[in-house]
XYZ file of C-alpha atoms in Angstrom:
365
model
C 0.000 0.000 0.000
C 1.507 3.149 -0.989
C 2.518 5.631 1.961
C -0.939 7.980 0.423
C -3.129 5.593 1.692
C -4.987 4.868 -1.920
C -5.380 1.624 -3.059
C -6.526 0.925 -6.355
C -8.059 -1.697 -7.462
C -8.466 -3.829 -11.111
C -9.314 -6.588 -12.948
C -12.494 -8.585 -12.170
C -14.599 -8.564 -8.388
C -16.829 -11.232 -9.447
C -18.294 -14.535 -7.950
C -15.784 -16.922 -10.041
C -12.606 -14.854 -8.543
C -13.892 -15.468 -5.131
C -10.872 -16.670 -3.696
C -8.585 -13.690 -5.449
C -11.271 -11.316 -4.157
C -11.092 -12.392 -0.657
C -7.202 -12.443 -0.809
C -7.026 -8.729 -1.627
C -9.767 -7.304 0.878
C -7.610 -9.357 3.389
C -4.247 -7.472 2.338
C -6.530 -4.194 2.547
C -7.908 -4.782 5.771
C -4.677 -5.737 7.482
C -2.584 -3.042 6.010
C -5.134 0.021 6.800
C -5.838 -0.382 10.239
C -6.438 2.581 12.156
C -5.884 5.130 8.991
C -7.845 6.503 6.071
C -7.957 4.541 3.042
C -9.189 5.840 -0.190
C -10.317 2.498 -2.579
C -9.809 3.517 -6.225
C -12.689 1.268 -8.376
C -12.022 3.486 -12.090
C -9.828 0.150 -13.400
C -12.191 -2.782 -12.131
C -12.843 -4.324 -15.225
C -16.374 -6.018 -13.722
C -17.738 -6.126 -10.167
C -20.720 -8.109 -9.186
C -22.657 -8.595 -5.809
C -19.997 -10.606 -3.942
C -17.275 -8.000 -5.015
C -19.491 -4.839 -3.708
C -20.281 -7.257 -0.498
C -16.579 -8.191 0.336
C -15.715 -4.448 0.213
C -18.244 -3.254 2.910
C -17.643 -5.629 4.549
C -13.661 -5.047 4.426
C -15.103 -0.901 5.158
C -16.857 -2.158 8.625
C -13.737 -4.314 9.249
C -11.711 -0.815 9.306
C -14.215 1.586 10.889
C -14.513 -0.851 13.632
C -10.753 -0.839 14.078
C -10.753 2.983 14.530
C -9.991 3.383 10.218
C -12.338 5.025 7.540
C -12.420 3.478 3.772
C -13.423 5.726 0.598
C -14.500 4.959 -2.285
C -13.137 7.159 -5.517
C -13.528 6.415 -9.600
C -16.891 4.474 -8.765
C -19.674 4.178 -11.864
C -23.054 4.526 -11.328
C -23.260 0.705 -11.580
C -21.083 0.197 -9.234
C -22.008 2.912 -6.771
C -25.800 0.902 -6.943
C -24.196 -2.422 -5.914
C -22.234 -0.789 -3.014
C -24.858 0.938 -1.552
C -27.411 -2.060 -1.629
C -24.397 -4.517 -0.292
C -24.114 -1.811 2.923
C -23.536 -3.850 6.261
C -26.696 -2.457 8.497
C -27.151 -3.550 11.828
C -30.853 -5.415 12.701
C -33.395 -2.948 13.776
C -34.456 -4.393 17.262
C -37.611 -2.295 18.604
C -36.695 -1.114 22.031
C -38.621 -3.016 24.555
C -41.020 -0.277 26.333
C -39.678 0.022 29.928
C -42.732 -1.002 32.139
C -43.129 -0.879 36.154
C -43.723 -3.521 38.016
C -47.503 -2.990 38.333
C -48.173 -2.352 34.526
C -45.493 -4.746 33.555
C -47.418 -7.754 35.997
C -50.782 -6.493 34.163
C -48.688 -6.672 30.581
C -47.958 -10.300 31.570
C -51.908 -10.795 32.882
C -53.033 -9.728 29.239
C -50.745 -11.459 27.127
C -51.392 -15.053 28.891
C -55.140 -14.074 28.725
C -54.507 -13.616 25.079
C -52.749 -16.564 24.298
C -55.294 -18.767 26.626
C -57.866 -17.379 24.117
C -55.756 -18.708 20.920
C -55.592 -21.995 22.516
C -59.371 -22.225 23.028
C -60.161 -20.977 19.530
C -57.440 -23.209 18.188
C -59.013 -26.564 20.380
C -62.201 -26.192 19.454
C -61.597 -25.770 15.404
C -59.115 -28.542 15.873
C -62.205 -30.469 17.842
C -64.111 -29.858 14.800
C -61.855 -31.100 12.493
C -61.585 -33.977 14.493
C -65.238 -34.496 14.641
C -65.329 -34.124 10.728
C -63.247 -36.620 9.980
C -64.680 -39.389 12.542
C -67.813 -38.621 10.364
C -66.189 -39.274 7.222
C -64.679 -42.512 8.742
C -67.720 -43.581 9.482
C -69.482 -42.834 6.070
C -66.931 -44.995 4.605
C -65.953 -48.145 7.309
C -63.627 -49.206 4.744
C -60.654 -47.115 5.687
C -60.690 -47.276 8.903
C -57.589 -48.082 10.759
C -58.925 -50.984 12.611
C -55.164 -51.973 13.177
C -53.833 -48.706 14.484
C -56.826 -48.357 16.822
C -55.656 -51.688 18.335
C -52.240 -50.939 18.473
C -52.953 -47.492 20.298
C -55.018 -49.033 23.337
C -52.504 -51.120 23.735
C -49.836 -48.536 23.903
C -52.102 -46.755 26.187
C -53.941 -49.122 28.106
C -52.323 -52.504 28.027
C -49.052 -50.950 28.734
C -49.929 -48.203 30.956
C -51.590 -49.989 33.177
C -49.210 -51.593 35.567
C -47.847 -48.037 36.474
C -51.502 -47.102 37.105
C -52.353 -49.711 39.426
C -48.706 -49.144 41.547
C -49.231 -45.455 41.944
C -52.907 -45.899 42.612
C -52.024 -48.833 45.219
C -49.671 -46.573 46.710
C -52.028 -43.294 46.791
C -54.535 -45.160 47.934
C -52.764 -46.651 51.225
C -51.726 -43.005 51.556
C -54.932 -41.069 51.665
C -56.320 -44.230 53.963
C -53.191 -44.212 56.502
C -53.313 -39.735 56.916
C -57.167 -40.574 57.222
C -57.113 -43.058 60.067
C -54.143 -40.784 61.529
C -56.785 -37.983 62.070
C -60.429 -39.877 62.992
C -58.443 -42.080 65.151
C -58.530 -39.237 67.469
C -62.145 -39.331 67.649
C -62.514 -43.292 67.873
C -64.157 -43.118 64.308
C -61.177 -44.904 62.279
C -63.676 -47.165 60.659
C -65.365 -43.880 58.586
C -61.777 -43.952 56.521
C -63.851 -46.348 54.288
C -66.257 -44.005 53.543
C -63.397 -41.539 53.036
C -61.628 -43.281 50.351
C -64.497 -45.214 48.977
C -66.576 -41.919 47.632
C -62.878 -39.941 46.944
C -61.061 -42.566 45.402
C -64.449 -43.164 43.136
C -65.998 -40.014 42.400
C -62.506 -37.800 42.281
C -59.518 -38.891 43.094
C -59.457 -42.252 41.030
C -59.926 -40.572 37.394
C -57.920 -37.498 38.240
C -54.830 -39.358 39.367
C -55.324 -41.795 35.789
C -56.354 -38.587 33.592
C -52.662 -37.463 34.565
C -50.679 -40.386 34.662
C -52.338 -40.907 30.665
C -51.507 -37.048 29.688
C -48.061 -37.317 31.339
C -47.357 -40.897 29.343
C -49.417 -41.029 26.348
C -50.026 -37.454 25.609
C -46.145 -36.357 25.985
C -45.945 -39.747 23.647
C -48.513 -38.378 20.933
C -47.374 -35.285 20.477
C -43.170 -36.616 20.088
C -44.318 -38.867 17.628
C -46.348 -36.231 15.251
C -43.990 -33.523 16.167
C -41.177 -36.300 14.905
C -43.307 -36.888 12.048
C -43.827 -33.140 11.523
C -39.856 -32.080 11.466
C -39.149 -35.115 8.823
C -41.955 -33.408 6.698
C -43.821 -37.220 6.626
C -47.114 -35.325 7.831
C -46.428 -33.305 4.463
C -46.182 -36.370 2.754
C -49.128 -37.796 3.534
C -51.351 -34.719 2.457
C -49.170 -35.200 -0.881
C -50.380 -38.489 -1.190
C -54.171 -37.505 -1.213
C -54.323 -38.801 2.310
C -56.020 -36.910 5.586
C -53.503 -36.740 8.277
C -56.596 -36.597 10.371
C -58.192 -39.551 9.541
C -54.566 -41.389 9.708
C -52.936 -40.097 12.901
C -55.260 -38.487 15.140
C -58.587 -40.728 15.161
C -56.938 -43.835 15.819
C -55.213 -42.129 18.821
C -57.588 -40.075 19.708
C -60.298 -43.171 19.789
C -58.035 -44.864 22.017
C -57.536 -42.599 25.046
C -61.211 -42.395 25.440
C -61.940 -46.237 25.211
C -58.732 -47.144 26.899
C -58.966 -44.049 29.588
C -62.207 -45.351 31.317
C -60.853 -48.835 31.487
C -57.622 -47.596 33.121
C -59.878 -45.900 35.140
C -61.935 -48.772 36.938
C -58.609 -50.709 37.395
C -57.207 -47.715 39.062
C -60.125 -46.847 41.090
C -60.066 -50.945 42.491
C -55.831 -50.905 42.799
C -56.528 -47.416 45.114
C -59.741 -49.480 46.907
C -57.245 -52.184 47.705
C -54.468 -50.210 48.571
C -56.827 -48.122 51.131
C -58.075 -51.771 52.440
C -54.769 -52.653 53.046
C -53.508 -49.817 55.129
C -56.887 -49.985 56.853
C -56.142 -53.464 57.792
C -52.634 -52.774 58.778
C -52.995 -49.640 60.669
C -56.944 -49.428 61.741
C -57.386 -52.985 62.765
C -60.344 -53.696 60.540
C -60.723 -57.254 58.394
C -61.425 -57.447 54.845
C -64.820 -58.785 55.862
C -65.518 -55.554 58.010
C -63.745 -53.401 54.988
C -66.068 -55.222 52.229
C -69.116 -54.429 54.245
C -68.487 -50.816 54.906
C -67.818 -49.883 51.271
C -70.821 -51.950 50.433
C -72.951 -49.786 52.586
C -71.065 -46.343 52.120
C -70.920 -46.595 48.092
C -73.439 -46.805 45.408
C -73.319 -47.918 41.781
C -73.727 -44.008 40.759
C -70.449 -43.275 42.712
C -68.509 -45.472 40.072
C -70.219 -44.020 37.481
C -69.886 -40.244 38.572
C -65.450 -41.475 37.938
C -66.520 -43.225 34.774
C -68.403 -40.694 33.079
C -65.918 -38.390 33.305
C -63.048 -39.888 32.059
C -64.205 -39.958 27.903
C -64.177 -36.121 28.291
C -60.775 -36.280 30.031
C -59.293 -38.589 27.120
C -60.986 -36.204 24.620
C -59.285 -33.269 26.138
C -56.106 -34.951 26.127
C -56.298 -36.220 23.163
C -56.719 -33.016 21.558
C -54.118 -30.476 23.210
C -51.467 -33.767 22.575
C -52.064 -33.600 18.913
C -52.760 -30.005 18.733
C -48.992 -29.556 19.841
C -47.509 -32.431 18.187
C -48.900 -29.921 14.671
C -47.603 -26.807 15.914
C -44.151 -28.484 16.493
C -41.450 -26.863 13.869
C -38.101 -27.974 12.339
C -35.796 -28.376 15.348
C -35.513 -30.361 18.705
C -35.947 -27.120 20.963
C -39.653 -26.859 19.363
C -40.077 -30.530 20.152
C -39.035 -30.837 23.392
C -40.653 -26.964 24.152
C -44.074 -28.369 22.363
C -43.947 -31.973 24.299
C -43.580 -29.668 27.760
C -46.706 -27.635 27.050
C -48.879 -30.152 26.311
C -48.223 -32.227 29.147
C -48.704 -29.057 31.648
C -51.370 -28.258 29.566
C -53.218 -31.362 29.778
C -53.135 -31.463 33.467
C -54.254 -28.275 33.714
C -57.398 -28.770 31.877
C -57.983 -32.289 33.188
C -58.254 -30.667 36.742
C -60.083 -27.480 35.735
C -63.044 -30.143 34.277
C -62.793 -32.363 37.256
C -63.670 -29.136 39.466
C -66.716 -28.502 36.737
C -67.900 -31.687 36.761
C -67.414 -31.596 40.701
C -70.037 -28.433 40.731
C -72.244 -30.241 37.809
C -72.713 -33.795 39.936
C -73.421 -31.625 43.089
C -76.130 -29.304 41.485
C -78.153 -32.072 40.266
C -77.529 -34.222 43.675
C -75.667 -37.141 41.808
């Protein structure tokens, strides 16, 4: 570089003399630092769009090192392709700076706003669902007899020996901190109508409903999220096929025959785990036991638990699938997807246990 500080430049700034290119910016950039450079483009034979881009950028490289580049002898042409290939820093809007009490109301409205997306978005995607059970039915033929089968046993068969230890175990729980308390009133032999009516009416399809949405629903949504980022669910709409009818019925069908099933077994592994502690801890026989759930229970108790738990696998069934969709092309969606739908499944499987709670108790059931 001569002791002016002007460099000129020749011959061809083009995509095929990338290599050349780069090799003269770097000379450039190394020998200017911290001075004024004047770049002299009147003998450049040709530049194109990776010529004009290699010299801004070599331009910020000097600025930033306390430098300033020129340009002199530029066409029109050339002037054009340098001023579009300008290095420009991303535009980030400036968060607003809130207080704490608008900023906790900010948060209030946004969540209230995406709750509200989430509702519109279940109940088209219920819709859609409902649609296409209709058009399975209309034509019996392509059902997925086989898929169905395979689900409730991925959901049922297979989920159920976790079920019935956690129930077990729940169960002798709740019936052991109950006799704690009514033993100080000489009343230990009520526990069995304690965990008789809770274990059937409440406690016996909530603790299933979230054992199901933490197994299977985390497990529907990985697979059509999978499915989703290797573009198969893209496929299948290629093929003339409804990824409705294909992936979500089949699952969808078996969490709410499979969910009432898992259901009853729970509801008897929690009666037997309550029995057990009863016997162990309250001094009552199975005989004794037997009797007093005979008398303290009805047939409507079991099926206050059972009627619940369809809507429960519906609801699950729906926010799994609806997040296994939204999932996008990388493992951070996935696993970020797969996280929401399991906290939001529990979430809605308790907020319709408490309505059905108020429903059964306004109409004395």
């Amino acid at each position: 570089m001569p002791g002016s500080g002007r460099v000129a430049l020749d011959g061809r700034w083009t995509t095929d003399q990338g290599a050349a290119v780069e090799s003269a910016a770097a000379r450039i950039a190394s020998q200017a630092a911290g001075r004024a450079v004047v770049v002299d483009l009147s003998g450049l034979e040709r530049l194109d769009t990776l010529g004009a881009w290699v010299l801004e950028r070599t331009r910020a490289e000097i600025e930033a090192g306390g430098g300033r580049l020129s340009y002199a002898g530029a066409r029109p042409e050339h002037r054009i392709l340098l001023s579009e290939a300008v290095l420009r820093e991303a535009d980030v809007p400036k968060k607003p700076a809130l207080g704490l009490v608008y900023g906790s109301l900010d948060g209030i409205g946004r969540s209230v706003v995406r709750g509200r997306h989430d509702l519109v978005t279940g109940i088209a995607f219920l819709g859609e669902v409902i649609a296409a059970c209709v058009r399975v039915a209309a034509r019996p033929s392509s059902f997925r007899g086989t898929a169905l089968v395979n689900q409730i046993e991925q959901v049922a068969f297979r989920g159920a020996p976790i079920i019935i230890l956690i129930s077990f175990l729940v169960g002798g729980i709740v019936a052991q901190q109950g006799i704690f308390q009514l033993q100080r009133f000489g009343a230990q032999t009520f526990v069995v109508n304690l965990i008789g009516l809770l274990i059937l009416r409440e406690l016996g399809v909530l603790l299933t409903s979230i054992m199901v949405a933490g197994r299977s629903g985390s497990a529907f949504t990985a697979e059509i999220g999978s499915m989703r980022m290797r573009e198969e669910v893209d496929a299948l709409r290629v093929m003339g096929l409804d990824p409705i009818e294909i992936l979500i019925v089949p699952r969808i069908l078996a969490l709410v025959i499979g969910l009432p099933m898992l259901t009853l077994i729970g509801a008897l592994a929690a009666l037997a785990g309550g029995g057990f502690t009863a016997m162990l801890y309250g001094g009552l026989t199975v005989e004794q036991f037997l009797a007093r759930l005979q008398a303290a229970v009805g047939l409507h108790h079991v099926f206050v638990g059972l009627i619940k738990a369809p809507f429960m696998a519906l609801t699950i069934g729906i926010i799994a699938t609806i997040e296994g969709f939204a999932v996008e092309g990388s493992a951070e969606s996935l696993g970020r997807h797969v996280t929401a739908s399991v906290v939001k499944s529990i979430f809605m499987v308790i907020v319709l246990d408490g309505l059905f709670a108020v429903f059964f108790a306004a109409i004395d059931f």
